[in-house]
PDB file of N, CA and C in Angstrom:
ATOM      1  N   MET A 443       0.843  -1.167   0.000  1.00 89.00           N
ATOM      2  CA  MET A 443       0.000   0.000   0.000  1.00 89.00           C
ATOM      3  C   MET A 443       0.896   1.241   0.000  1.00 89.00           C
ATOM      4  N   LEU A 444       0.528   2.204  -0.793  1.00 93.00           N
ATOM      5  CA  LEU A 444       1.201   3.494  -0.802  1.00 93.00           C
ATOM      6  C   LEU A 444       0.523   4.412   0.204  1.00 93.00           C
ATOM      7  N   VAL A 445       1.332   5.145   0.961  1.00 95.00           N
ATOM      8  CA  VAL A 445       0.793   6.132   1.893  1.00 95.00           C
ATOM      9  C   VAL A 445       1.379   7.494   1.546  1.00 95.00           C
ATOM     10  N   VAL A 446       0.603   8.526   1.854  1.00 97.00           N
ATOM     11  CA  VAL A 446       1.048   9.891   1.629  1.00 97.00           C
ATOM     12  C   VAL A 446       1.104  10.583   2.980  1.00 97.00           C
ATOM     13  N   PHE A 447       2.231  11.228   3.249  1.00 97.00           N
ATOM     14  CA  PHE A 447       2.398  12.021   4.456  1.00 97.00           C
ATOM     15  C   PHE A 447       2.121  13.473   4.096  1.00 97.00           C
ATOM     16  N   TYR A 448       1.358  14.140   4.973  1.00 97.00           N
ATOM     17  CA  TYR A 448       0.982  15.527   4.758  1.00 97.00           C
ATOM     18  C   TYR A 448       1.383  16.382   5.956  1.00 97.00           C
ATOM     19  N   SER A 449       1.783  17.597   5.671  1.00 97.00           N
ATOM     20  CA  SER A 449       1.966  18.619   6.684  1.00 97.00           C
ATOM     21  C   SER A 449       1.839  19.955   5.968  1.00 97.00           C
ATOM     22  N   LYS A 450       1.152  20.893   6.571  1.00 96.00           N
ATOM     23  CA  LYS A 450       0.887  22.164   5.890  1.00 96.00           C
ATOM     24  C   LYS A 450       2.147  22.869   5.391  1.00 96.00           C
ATOM     25  N   PRO A 451       3.233  22.918   6.163  1.00 95.00           N
ATOM     26  CA  PRO A 451       4.387  23.671   5.669  1.00 95.00           C
ATOM     27  C   PRO A 451       5.302  22.905   4.706  1.00 95.00           C
ATOM     28  N   ALA A 452       4.990  21.668   4.390  1.00 95.00           N
ATOM     29  CA  ALA A 452       5.901  20.846   3.586  1.00 95.00           C
ATOM     30  C   ALA A 452       5.183  20.221   2.400  1.00 95.00           C
ATOM     31  N   ALA A 453       5.966  19.815   1.434  1.00 95.00           N
ATOM     32  CA  ALA A 453       5.425  19.062   0.298  1.00 95.00           C
ATOM     33  C   ALA A 453       5.069  17.652   0.756  1.00 95.00           C
ATOM     34  N   GLU A 454       4.171  17.014   0.051  1.00 96.00           N
ATOM     35  CA  GLU A 454       3.759  15.651   0.375  1.00 96.00           C
ATOM     36  C   GLU A 454       4.924  14.687   0.205  1.00 96.00           C
ATOM     37  N   VAL A 455       4.913  13.632   1.018  1.00 96.00           N
ATOM     38  CA  VAL A 455       5.905  12.568   0.898  1.00 96.00           C
ATOM     39  C   VAL A 455       5.144  11.273   0.633  1.00 96.00           C
ATOM     40  N   LEU A 456       5.474  10.604  -0.450  1.00 96.00           N
ATOM     41  CA  LEU A 456       4.833   9.357  -0.848  1.00 96.00           C
ATOM     42  C   LEU A 456       5.784   8.211  -0.557  1.00 96.00           C
ATOM     43  N   MET A 457       5.262   7.156   0.080  1.00 95.00           N
ATOM     44  CA  MET A 457       6.126   6.056   0.487  1.00 95.00           C
ATOM     45  C   MET A 457       5.303   4.766   0.566  1.00 95.00           C
ATOM     46  N   PHE A 458       5.948   3.645   0.294  1.00 93.00           N
ATOM     47  CA  PHE A 458       5.302   2.358   0.524  1.00 93.00           C
ATOM     48  C   PHE A 458       5.155   2.161   2.036  1.00 93.00           C
ATOM     49  N   ALA A 459       4.044   1.573   2.442  1.00 92.00           N
ATOM     50  CA  ALA A 459       3.789   1.368   3.871  1.00 92.00           C
ATOM     51  C   ALA A 459       4.877   0.515   4.517  1.00 92.00           C
ATOM     52  N   GLN A 460       5.362  -0.514   3.820  1.00 92.00           N
ATOM     53  CA  GLN A 460       6.390  -1.373   4.410  1.00 92.00           C
ATOM     54  C   GLN A 460       7.711  -0.627   4.594  1.00 92.00           C
ATOM     55  N   HIS A 461       7.945   0.442   3.845  1.00 93.00           N
ATOM     56  CA  HIS A 461       9.150   1.246   4.027  1.00 93.00           C
ATOM     57  C   HIS A 461       8.940   2.308   5.103  1.00 93.00           C
ATOM     58  N   ALA A 462       7.713   2.790   5.231  1.00 94.00           N
ATOM     59  CA  ALA A 462       7.406   3.804   6.241  1.00 94.00           C
ATOM     60  C   ALA A 462       7.378   3.207   7.650  1.00 94.00           C
ATOM     61  N   LEU A 463       7.004   1.940   7.757  1.00 94.00           N
ATOM     62  CA  LEU A 463       6.857   1.304   9.066  1.00 94.00           C
ATOM     63  C   LEU A 463       8.118   1.376   9.930  1.00 94.00           C
ATOM     64  N   PRO A 464       9.309   0.981   9.440  1.00 93.00           N
ATOM     65  CA  PRO A 464      10.497   1.067  10.297  1.00 93.00           C
ATOM     66  C   PRO A 464      10.853   2.508  10.675  1.00 93.00           C
ATOM     67  N   ILE A 465      10.551   3.450   9.802  1.00 95.00           N
ATOM     68  CA  ILE A 465      10.835   4.848  10.111  1.00 95.00           C
ATOM     69  C   ILE A 465       9.927   5.323  11.232  1.00 95.00           C
ATOM     70  N   LEU A 466       8.658   4.960  11.150  1.00 95.00           N
ATOM     71  CA  LEU A 466       7.718   5.365  12.193  1.00 95.00           C
ATOM     72  C   LEU A 466       7.974   4.632  13.511  1.00 95.00           C
ATOM     73  N   LYS A 467       8.466   3.405  13.430  1.00 94.00           N
ATOM     74  CA  LYS A 467       8.876   2.698  14.655  1.00 94.00           C
ATOM     75  C   LYS A 467      10.019   3.452  15.324  1.00 94.00           C
ATOM     76  N   ALA A 468      10.997   3.877  14.532  1.00 95.00           N
ATOM     77  CA  ALA A 468      12.116   4.646  15.070  1.00 95.00           C
ATOM     78  C   ALA A 468      11.631   5.975  15.650  1.00 95.00           C
ATOM     79  N   ALA A 469      10.560   6.509  15.095  1.00 95.00           N
ATOM     80  CA  ALA A 469       9.989   7.765  15.574  1.00 95.00           C
ATOM     81  C   ALA A 469       9.185   7.581  16.855  1.00 95.00           C
ATOM     82  N   GLY A 470       9.051   6.338  17.296  1.00 94.00           N
ATOM     83  CA  GLY A 470       8.357   6.086  18.552  1.00 94.00           C
ATOM     84  C   GLY A 470       6.926   5.606  18.428  1.00 94.00           C
ATOM     85  N   LYS A 471       6.473   5.361  17.228  1.00 92.00           N
ATOM     86  CA  LYS A 471       5.126   4.828  17.055  1.00 92.00           C
ATOM     87  C   LYS A 471       5.148   3.332  17.380  1.00 92.00           C
ATOM     88  N   PRO A 472       4.189   2.840  18.157  1.00 90.00           N
ATOM     89  CA  PRO A 472       4.228   1.461  18.653  1.00 90.00           C
ATOM     90  C   PRO A 472       3.663   0.419  17.687  1.00 90.00           C
ATOM     91  N   TYR A 473       3.937   0.531  16.415  1.00 87.00           N
ATOM     92  CA  TYR A 473       3.405  -0.417  15.447  1.00 87.00           C
ATOM     93  C   TYR A 473       4.311  -1.640  15.383  1.00 87.00           C
ATOM     94  N   THR A 474       3.708  -2.783  15.119  1.00 82.00           N
ATOM     95  CA  THR A 474       4.489  -4.017  15.079  1.00 82.00           C
ATOM     96  C   THR A 474       4.694  -4.493  13.640  1.00 82.00           C
ATOM     97  N   ASP A 475       3.647  -5.035  13.032  1.00 86.00           N
ATOM     98  CA  ASP A 475       3.799  -5.643  11.711  1.00 86.00           C
ATOM     99  C   ASP A 475       3.206  -4.830  10.575  1.00 86.00           C
ATOM    100  N   THR A 476       2.200  -4.026  10.866  1.00 87.00           N
ATOM    101  CA  THR A 476       1.542  -3.274   9.806  1.00 87.00           C
ATOM    102  C   THR A 476       1.354  -1.822  10.221  1.00 87.00           C
ATOM    103  N   LEU A 477       1.332  -0.987   9.233  1.00 88.00           N
ATOM    104  CA  LEU A 477       1.114   0.432   9.440  1.00 88.00           C
ATOM    105  C   LEU A 477      -0.377   0.708   9.337  1.00 88.00           C
ATOM    106  N   PRO A 478      -0.953   1.418  10.304  1.00 89.00           N
ATOM    107  CA  PRO A 478      -2.371   1.756  10.163  1.00 89.00           C
ATOM    108  C   PRO A 478      -2.584   2.634   8.929  1.00 89.00           C
ATOM    109  N   GLU A 479      -3.768   2.549   8.352  1.00 88.00           N
ATOM    110  CA  GLU A 479      -4.050   3.321   7.143  1.00 88.00           C
ATOM    111  C   GLU A 479      -3.890   4.812   7.369  1.00 88.00           C
ATOM    112  N   ARG A 480      -4.293   5.285   8.532  1.00 93.00           N
ATOM    113  CA  ARG A 480      -4.213   6.701   8.839  1.00 93.00           C
ATOM    114  C   ARG A 480      -3.529   6.893  10.181  1.00 93.00           C
ATOM    115  N   GLY A 481      -2.835   8.012  10.300  1.00 94.00           N
ATOM    116  CA  GLY A 481      -2.180   8.295  11.559  1.00 94.00           C
ATOM    117  C   GLY A 481      -1.712   9.733  11.626  1.00 94.00           C
ATOM    118  N   VAL A 482      -1.170  10.091  12.785  1.00 96.00           N
ATOM    119  CA  VAL A 482      -0.709  11.452  12.996  1.00 96.00           C
ATOM    120  C   VAL A 482       0.497  11.455  13.926  1.00 96.00           C
ATOM    121  N   ILE A 483       1.393  12.372  13.665  1.00 96.00           N
ATOM    122  CA  ILE A 483       2.449  12.727  14.604  1.00 96.00           C
ATOM    123  C   ILE A 483       2.150  14.177  14.951  1.00 96.00           C
ATOM    124  N   THR A 484       1.736  14.421  16.171  1.00 97.00           N
ATOM    125  CA  THR A 484       1.370  15.778  16.564  1.00 97.00           C
ATOM    126  C   THR A 484       2.620  16.628  16.727  1.00 97.00           C
ATOM    127  N   HIS A 485       2.424  17.931  16.712  1.00 96.00           N
ATOM    128  CA  HIS A 485       3.598  18.800  16.835  1.00 96.00           C
ATOM    129  C   HIS A 485       4.267  18.650  18.198  1.00 96.00           C
ATOM    130  N   GLU A 486       3.531  18.186  19.205  1.00 97.00           N
ATOM    131  CA  GLU A 486       4.143  17.914  20.508  1.00 97.00           C
ATOM    132  C   GLU A 486       5.047  16.678  20.464  1.00 97.00           C
ATOM    133  N   GLN A 487       4.739  15.728  19.590  1.00 97.00           N
ATOM    134  CA  GLN A 487       5.509  14.496  19.467  1.00 97.00           C
ATOM    135  C   GLN A 487       6.714  14.637  18.540  1.00 97.00           C
ATOM    136  N   LEU A 488       6.805  15.721  17.795  1.00 97.00           N
ATOM    137  CA  LEU A 488       7.851  15.860  16.785  1.00 97.00           C
ATOM    138  C   LEU A 488       9.273  15.825  17.334  1.00 97.00           C
ATOM    139  N   PRO A 489       9.607  16.523  18.431  1.00 97.00           N
ATOM    140  CA  PRO A 489      10.999  16.452  18.903  1.00 97.00           C
ATOM    141  C   PRO A 489      11.463  15.024  19.198  1.00 97.00           C
ATOM    142  N   ALA A 490      10.630  14.245  19.868  1.00 97.00           N
ATOM    143  CA  ALA A 490      10.995  12.858  20.180  1.00 97.00           C
ATOM    144  C   ALA A 490      11.051  12.007  18.910  1.00 97.00           C
ATOM    145  N   ALA A 491      10.136  12.242  17.974  1.00 97.00           N
ATOM    146  CA  ALA A 491      10.126  11.482  16.727  1.00 97.00           C
ATOM    147  C   ALA A 491      11.386  11.761  15.914  1.00 97.00           C
ATOM    148  N   ILE A 492      11.758  13.012  15.811  1.00 97.00           N
ATOM    149  CA  ILE A 492      12.960  13.390  15.069  1.00 97.00           C
ATOM    150  C   ILE A 492      14.196  12.782  15.732  1.00 97.00           C
ATOM    151  N   ALA A 493      14.273  12.890  17.044  1.00 97.00           N
ATOM    152  CA  ALA A 493      15.418  12.330  17.778  1.00 97.00           C
ATOM    153  C   ALA A 493      15.506  10.817  17.586  1.00 97.00           C
ATOM    154  N   GLY A 494      14.369  10.128  17.591  1.00 96.00           N
ATOM    155  CA  GLY A 494      14.364   8.674  17.400  1.00 96.00           C
ATOM    156  C   GLY A 494      14.856   8.274  16.022  1.00 96.00           C
ATOM    157  N   ILE A 495      14.430   8.991  14.995  1.00 96.00           N
ATOM    158  CA  ILE A 495      14.876   8.680  13.635  1.00 96.00           C
ATOM    159  C   ILE A 495      16.363   8.985  13.486  1.00 96.00           C
ATOM    160  N   GLU A 496      16.798  10.117  14.022  1.00 96.00           N
ATOM    161  CA  GLU A 496      18.221  10.466  13.949  1.00 96.00           C
ATOM    162  C   GLU A 496      19.084   9.434  14.676  1.00 96.00           C
ATOM    163  N   LYS A 497      18.598   8.931  15.802  1.00 95.00           N
ATOM    164  CA  LYS A 497      19.327   7.902  16.537  1.00 95.00           C
ATOM    165  C   LYS A 497      19.427   6.623  15.707  1.00 95.00           C
ATOM    166  N   ALA A 498      18.321   6.228  15.076  1.00 94.00           N
ATOM    167  CA  ALA A 498      18.317   5.019  14.240  1.00 94.00           C
ATOM    168  C   ALA A 498      19.272   5.178  13.055  1.00 94.00           C
ATOM    169  N   ILE A 499      19.340   6.368  12.501  1.00 93.00           N
ATOM    170  CA  ILE A 499      20.270   6.621  11.388  1.00 93.00           C
ATOM    171  C   ILE A 499      21.705   6.492  11.875  1.00 93.00           C
ATOM    172  N   ALA A 500      22.000   7.087  13.033  1.00 93.00           N
ATOM    173  CA  ALA A 500      23.365   7.061  13.570  1.00 93.00           C
ATOM    174  C   ALA A 500      23.813   5.652  13.940  1.00 93.00           C
ATOM    175  N   GLU A 501      22.898   4.829  14.412  1.00 90.00           N
ATOM    176  CA  GLU A 501      23.239   3.477  14.851  1.00 90.00           C
ATOM    177  C   GLU A 501      23.207   2.453  13.726  1.00 90.00           C
ATOM    178  N   GLY A 502      22.570   2.801  12.615  1.00 78.00           N
ATOM    179  CA  GLY A 502      22.397   1.837  11.530  1.00 78.00           C
ATOM    180  C   GLY A 502      23.599   1.745  10.628  1.00 78.00           C
ATOM    181  N   PRO A 503      23.629   0.689   9.800  1.00 73.00           N
ATOM    182  CA  PRO A 503      24.728   0.535   8.850  1.00 73.00           C
ATOM    183  C   PRO A 503      24.636   1.578   7.735  1.00 73.00           C
ATOM    184  N   VAL A 504      25.754   1.923   7.186  1.00 61.00           N
ATOM    185  CA  VAL A 504      25.802   2.844   6.061  1.00 61.00           C
ATOM    186  C   VAL A 504      25.949   2.009   4.801  1.00 61.00           C
ATOM    187  N   LEU A 505      24.947   2.055   3.950  1.00 53.00           N
ATOM    188  CA  LEU A 505      24.969   1.273   2.715  1.00 53.00           C
ATOM    189  C   LEU A 505      25.197   2.135   1.490  1.00 53.00           C
ATOM    190  N   ASP A 506      25.481   3.406   1.710  1.00 50.00           N
ATOM    191  CA  ASP A 506      25.641   4.311   0.573  1.00 50.00           C
ATOM    192  C   ASP A 506      26.785   3.857  -0.314  1.00 50.00           C
ATOM    193  N   HIS A 507      26.592   4.008  -1.593  1.00 48.00           N
ATOM    194  CA  HIS A 507      27.579   3.595  -2.591  1.00 48.00           C
ATOM    195  C   HIS A 507      28.761   4.554  -2.588  1.00 48.00           C
ATOM    196  N   VAL A 508      29.939   4.013  -2.636  1.00 51.00           N
ATOM    197  CA  VAL A 508      31.158   4.809  -2.727  1.00 51.00           C
ATOM    198  C   VAL A 508      31.750   4.588  -4.107  1.00 51.00           C
ATOM    199  N   GLU A 509      31.922   5.668  -4.837  1.00 53.00           N
ATOM    200  CA  GLU A 509      32.492   5.580  -6.184  1.00 53.00           C
ATOM    201  C   GLU A 509      33.970   5.213  -6.098  1.00 53.00           C
ATOM    202  N   SER A 510      34.403   4.355  -6.972  1.00 52.00           N
ATOM    203  CA  SER A 510      35.828   4.048  -7.051  1.00 52.00           C
ATOM    204  C   SER A 510      36.434   4.857  -8.195  1.00 52.00           C
ATOM    205  N   ASP A 511      37.716   5.065  -8.124  1.00 53.00           N
ATOM    206  CA  ASP A 511      38.399   5.871  -9.136  1.00 53.00           C
ATOM    207  C   ASP A 511      38.791   5.076 -10.368  1.00 53.00           C
ATOM    208  N   ASP A 512      38.683   3.742 -10.294  1.00 53.00           N
ATOM    209  CA  ASP A 512      39.097   2.960 -11.451  1.00 53.00           C
ATOM    210  C   ASP A 512      38.042   3.020 -12.552  1.00 53.00           C
ATOM    211  N   ASP A 513      38.438   2.665 -13.733  1.00 57.00           N
ATOM    212  CA  ASP A 513      37.540   2.711 -14.886  1.00 57.00           C
ATOM    213  C   ASP A 513      36.924   1.348 -15.162  1.00 57.00           C
ATOM    214  N   ASN A 514      36.665   0.594 -14.126  1.00 57.00           N
ATOM    215  CA  ASN A 514      36.134  -0.754 -14.265  1.00 57.00           C
ATOM    216  C   ASN A 514      34.655  -0.682 -14.643  1.00 57.00           C
ATOM    217  N   ASP A 515      34.286  -1.292 -15.753  1.00 61.00           N
ATOM    218  CA  ASP A 515      32.896  -1.293 -16.205  1.00 61.00           C
ATOM    219  C   ASP A 515      32.062  -2.361 -15.518  1.00 61.00           C
ATOM    220  N   ASP A 516      32.654  -3.116 -14.607  1.00 68.00           N
ATOM    221  CA  ASP A 516      31.929  -4.170 -13.905  1.00 68.00           C
ATOM    222  C   ASP A 516      31.224  -3.656 -12.656  1.00 68.00           C
ATOM    223  N   ARG A 517      31.227  -2.356 -12.437  1.00 74.00           N
ATOM    224  CA  ARG A 517      30.568  -1.802 -11.258  1.00 74.00           C
ATOM    225  C   ARG A 517      29.063  -2.040 -11.319  1.00 74.00           C
ATOM    226  N   GLU A 518      28.496  -2.197 -10.157  1.00 76.00           N
ATOM    227  CA  GLU A 518      27.053  -2.404 -10.044  1.00 76.00           C
ATOM    228  C   GLU A 518      26.325  -1.097 -10.361  1.00 76.00           C
ATOM    229  N   HIS A 519      25.261  -1.202 -11.132  1.00 77.00           N
ATOM    230  CA  HIS A 519      24.478  -0.017 -11.482  1.00 77.00           C
ATOM    231  C   HIS A 519      23.792   0.520 -10.225  1.00 77.00           C
ATOM    232  N   PRO A 520      23.750   1.842 -10.024  1.00 74.00           N
ATOM    233  CA  PRO A 520      23.148   2.402  -8.802  1.00 74.00           C
ATOM    234  C   PRO A 520      21.705   1.967  -8.558  1.00 74.00           C
ATOM    235  N   ILE A 521      20.949   1.692  -9.608  1.00 78.00           N
ATOM    236  CA  ILE A 521      19.548   1.305  -9.426  1.00 78.00           C
ATOM    237  C   ILE A 521      19.418  -0.060  -8.753  1.00 78.00           C
ATOM    238  N   SER A 522      20.452  -0.895  -8.859  1.00 79.00           N
ATOM    239  CA  SER A 522      20.375  -2.229  -8.269  1.00 79.00           C
ATOM    240  C   SER A 522      20.986  -2.285  -6.866  1.00 79.00           C
ATOM    241  N   GLN A 523      21.444  -1.165  -6.347  1.00 80.00           N
ATOM    242  CA  GLN A 523      22.010  -1.127  -5.000  1.00 80.00           C
ATOM    243  C   GLN A 523      20.900  -0.938  -3.972  1.00 80.00           C
ATOM    244  N   PRO A 524      21.081  -1.482  -2.767  1.00 83.00           N
ATOM    245  CA  PRO A 524      20.051  -1.323  -1.742  1.00 83.00           C
ATOM    246  C   PRO A 524      19.952   0.125  -1.272  1.00 83.00           C
ATOM    247  N   VAL A 525      18.770   0.496  -0.817  1.00 85.00           N
ATOM    248  CA  VAL A 525      18.527   1.834  -0.272  1.00 85.00           C
ATOM    249  C   VAL A 525      18.676   1.750   1.232  1.00 85.00           C
ATOM    250  N   SER A 526      19.512   2.599   1.800  1.00 87.00           N
ATOM    251  CA  SER A 526      19.758   2.569   3.239  1.00 87.00           C
ATOM    252  C   SER A 526      18.590   3.212   4.000  1.00 87.00           C
ATOM    253  N   PHE A 527      18.522   2.907   5.287  1.00 90.00           N
ATOM    254  CA  PHE A 527      17.514   3.520   6.140  1.00 90.00           C
ATOM    255  C   PHE A 527      17.658   5.040   6.100  1.00 90.00           C
ATOM    256  N   ARG A 528      18.890   5.504   6.120  1.00 92.00           N
ATOM    257  CA  ARG A 528      19.149   6.950   6.101  1.00 92.00           C
ATOM    258  C   ARG A 528      18.589   7.579   4.834  1.00 92.00           C
ATOM    259  N   GLN A 529      18.829   6.971   3.693  1.00 91.00           N
ATOM    260  CA  GLN A 529      18.321   7.500   2.435  1.00 91.00           C
ATOM    261  C   GLN A 529      16.795   7.456   2.391  1.00 91.00           C
ATOM    262  N   ARG A 530      16.241   6.349   2.847  1.00 92.00           N
ATOM    263  CA  ARG A 530      14.795   6.177   2.786  1.00 92.00           C
ATOM    264  C   ARG A 530      14.075   7.138   3.730  1.00 92.00           C
ATOM    265  N   SER A 531      14.674   7.422   4.877  1.00 95.00           N
ATOM    266  CA  SER A 531      14.005   8.254   5.872  1.00 95.00           C
ATOM    267  C   SER A 531      14.184   9.750   5.637  1.00 95.00           C
ATOM    268  N   PHE A 532      15.133  10.131   4.784  1.00 95.00           N
ATOM    269  CA  PHE A 532      15.445  11.545   4.613  1.00 95.00           C
ATOM    270  C   PHE A 532      14.245  12.425   4.261  1.00 95.00           C
ATOM    271  N   PRO A 533      13.404  12.076   3.258  1.00 96.00           N
ATOM    272  CA  PRO A 533      12.280  12.965   2.923  1.00 96.00           C
ATOM    273  C   PRO A 533      11.302  13.158   4.089  1.00 96.00           C
ATOM    274  N   LEU A 534      11.000  12.079   4.803  1.00 96.00           N
ATOM    275  CA  LEU A 534      10.079  12.195   5.932  1.00 96.00           C
ATOM    276  C   LEU A 534      10.722  12.968   7.080  1.00 96.00           C
ATOM    277  N   LEU A 535      11.995  12.744   7.326  1.00 97.00           N
ATOM    278  CA  LEU A 535      12.698  13.472   8.380  1.00 97.00           C
ATOM    279  C   LEU A 535      12.727  14.969   8.067  1.00 97.00           C
ATOM    280  N   ALA A 536      12.946  15.321   6.820  1.00 97.00           N
ATOM    281  CA  ALA A 536      12.917  16.731   6.421  1.00 97.00           C
ATOM    282  C   ALA A 536      11.535  17.330   6.665  1.00 97.00           C
ATOM    283  N   MET A 537      10.489  16.567   6.356  1.00 97.00           N
ATOM    284  CA  MET A 537       9.124  17.032   6.599  1.00 97.00           C
ATOM    285  C   MET A 537       8.887  17.243   8.087  1.00 97.00           C
ATOM    286  N   LEU A 538       9.338  16.296   8.917  1.00 97.00           N
ATOM    287  CA  LEU A 538       9.148  16.418  10.359  1.00 97.00           C
ATOM    288  C   LEU A 538       9.861  17.645  10.906  1.00 97.00           C
ATOM    289  N   ARG A 539      11.042  17.900  10.432  1.00 97.00           N
ATOM    290  CA  ARG A 539      11.797  19.080  10.895  1.00 97.00           C
ATOM    291  C   ARG A 539      11.088  20.374  10.507  1.00 97.00           C
ATOM    292  N   LEU A 540      10.591  20.431   9.293  1.00 97.00           N
ATOM    293  CA  LEU A 540       9.874  21.624   8.845  1.00 97.00           C
ATOM    294  C   LEU A 540       8.571  21.800   9.621  1.00 97.00           C
ATOM    295  N   ALA A 541       7.885  20.701   9.855  1.00 98.00           N
ATOM    296  CA  ALA A 541       6.650  20.765  10.637  1.00 98.00           C
ATOM    297  C   ALA A 541       6.942  21.248  12.062  1.00 98.00           C
ATOM    298  N   GLN A 542       8.053  20.812  12.617  1.00 97.00           N
ATOM    299  CA  GLN A 542       8.426  21.246  13.969  1.00 97.00           C
ATOM    300  C   GLN A 542       8.675  22.757  13.989  1.00 97.00           C
ATOM    301  N   GLN A 543       9.341  23.278  12.988  1.00 97.00           N
ATOM    302  CA  GLN A 543       9.609  24.717  12.925  1.00 97.00           C
ATOM    303  C   GLN A 543       8.322  25.530  12.881  1.00 97.00           C
ATOM    304  N   HIS A 544       7.296  24.970  12.247  1.00 97.00           N
ATOM    305  CA  HIS A 544       6.023  25.675  12.081  1.00 97.00           C
ATOM    306  C   HIS A 544       4.949  25.190  13.061  1.00 97.00           C
ATOM    307  N   GLN A 545       5.326  24.352  13.998  1.00 97.00           N
ATOM    308  CA  GLN A 545       4.404  23.789  14.989  1.00 97.00           C
ATOM    309  C   GLN A 545       3.167  23.188  14.328  1.00 97.00           C
ATOM    310  N   ALA A 546       3.428  22.368  13.324  1.00 97.00           N
ATOM    311  CA  ALA A 546       2.353  21.717  12.569  1.00 97.00           C
ATOM    312  C   ALA A 546       2.392  20.215  12.801  1.00 97.00           C
ATOM    313  N   ASP A 547       1.254  19.575  12.630  1.00 97.00           N
ATOM    314  CA  ASP A 547       1.164  18.124  12.726  1.00 97.00           C
ATOM    315  C   ASP A 547       1.541  17.493  11.390  1.00 97.00           C
ATOM    316  N   VAL A 548       1.885  16.204  11.440  1.00 97.00           N
ATOM    317  CA  VAL A 548       2.133  15.414  10.234  1.00 97.00           C
ATOM    318  C   VAL A 548       1.132  14.267  10.254  1.00 97.00           C
ATOM    319  N   THR A 549       0.411  14.093   9.169  1.00 97.00           N
ATOM    320  CA  THR A 549      -0.573  13.012   9.071  1.00 97.00           C
ATOM    321  C   THR A 549      -0.230  12.135   7.880  1.00 97.00           C
ATOM    322  N   TRP A 550      -0.801  10.929   7.878  1.00 96.00           N
ATOM    323  CA  TRP A 550      -0.675  10.082   6.699  1.00 96.00           C
ATOM    324  C   TRP A 550      -1.978   9.354   6.463  1.00 96.00           C
ATOM    325  N   GLU A 551      -2.149   8.960   5.210  1.00 95.00           N
ATOM    326  CA  GLU A 551      -3.333   8.211   4.769  1.00 95.00           C
ATOM    327  C   GLU A 551      -2.980   7.483   3.495  1.00 95.00           C
ATOM    328  N   PRO A 552      -3.841   6.567   3.063  1.00 93.00           N
ATOM    329  CA  PRO A 552      -3.554   5.868   1.801  1.00 93.00           C
ATOM    330  C   PRO A 552      -3.450   6.851   0.643  1.00 93.00           C
ATOM    331  N   ALA A 553      -2.554   6.566  -0.261  1.00 92.00           N
ATOM    332  CA  ALA A 553      -2.404   7.406  -1.439  1.00 92.00           C
ATOM    333  C   ALA A 553      -3.625   7.231  -2.328  1.00 92.00           C
ATOM    334  N   PRO A 554      -4.047   8.319  -2.967  1.00 89.00           N
ATOM    335  CA  PRO A 554      -5.197   8.177  -3.871  1.00 89.00           C
ATOM    336  C   PRO A 554      -4.828   7.304  -5.064  1.00 89.00           C
ATOM    337  N   SER A 555      -5.773   6.546  -5.538  1.00 82.00           N
ATOM    338  CA  SER A 555      -5.532   5.723  -6.732  1.00 82.00           C
ATOM    339  C   SER A 555      -6.111   6.465  -7.925  1.00 82.00           C
ATOM    340  N   TRP A 556      -5.243   6.674  -8.887  1.00 72.00           N
ATOM    341  CA  TRP A 556      -5.665   7.464 -10.046  1.00 72.00           C
ATOM    342  C   TRP A 556      -6.224   6.610 -11.109  1.00 72.00           C
TER     343      TRP A 556
END
């Protein structure tokens, strides 16, 4: 399921629910196996949520690709490399930070089907 995160001061963030779940767990939401269809992070919860995600990023492995200087054509294409937690969480973390600056809530719901 695709979910869309909304906050008045920020652009929408679209994410698969299975990718959003670990980020929201790090933010302190008590979800186990599935993400509820709708939810909210209130502006009062934002400092703890941001701190939790930042902590998870700091403690997690770094999977970012490092370019080598050799001209080897056998390098793995960037599209086939795994996406790290840090990379995946960045858009939502940016939204949370902006929402905190403006004392706004962040909500999510299923993405509309076109």
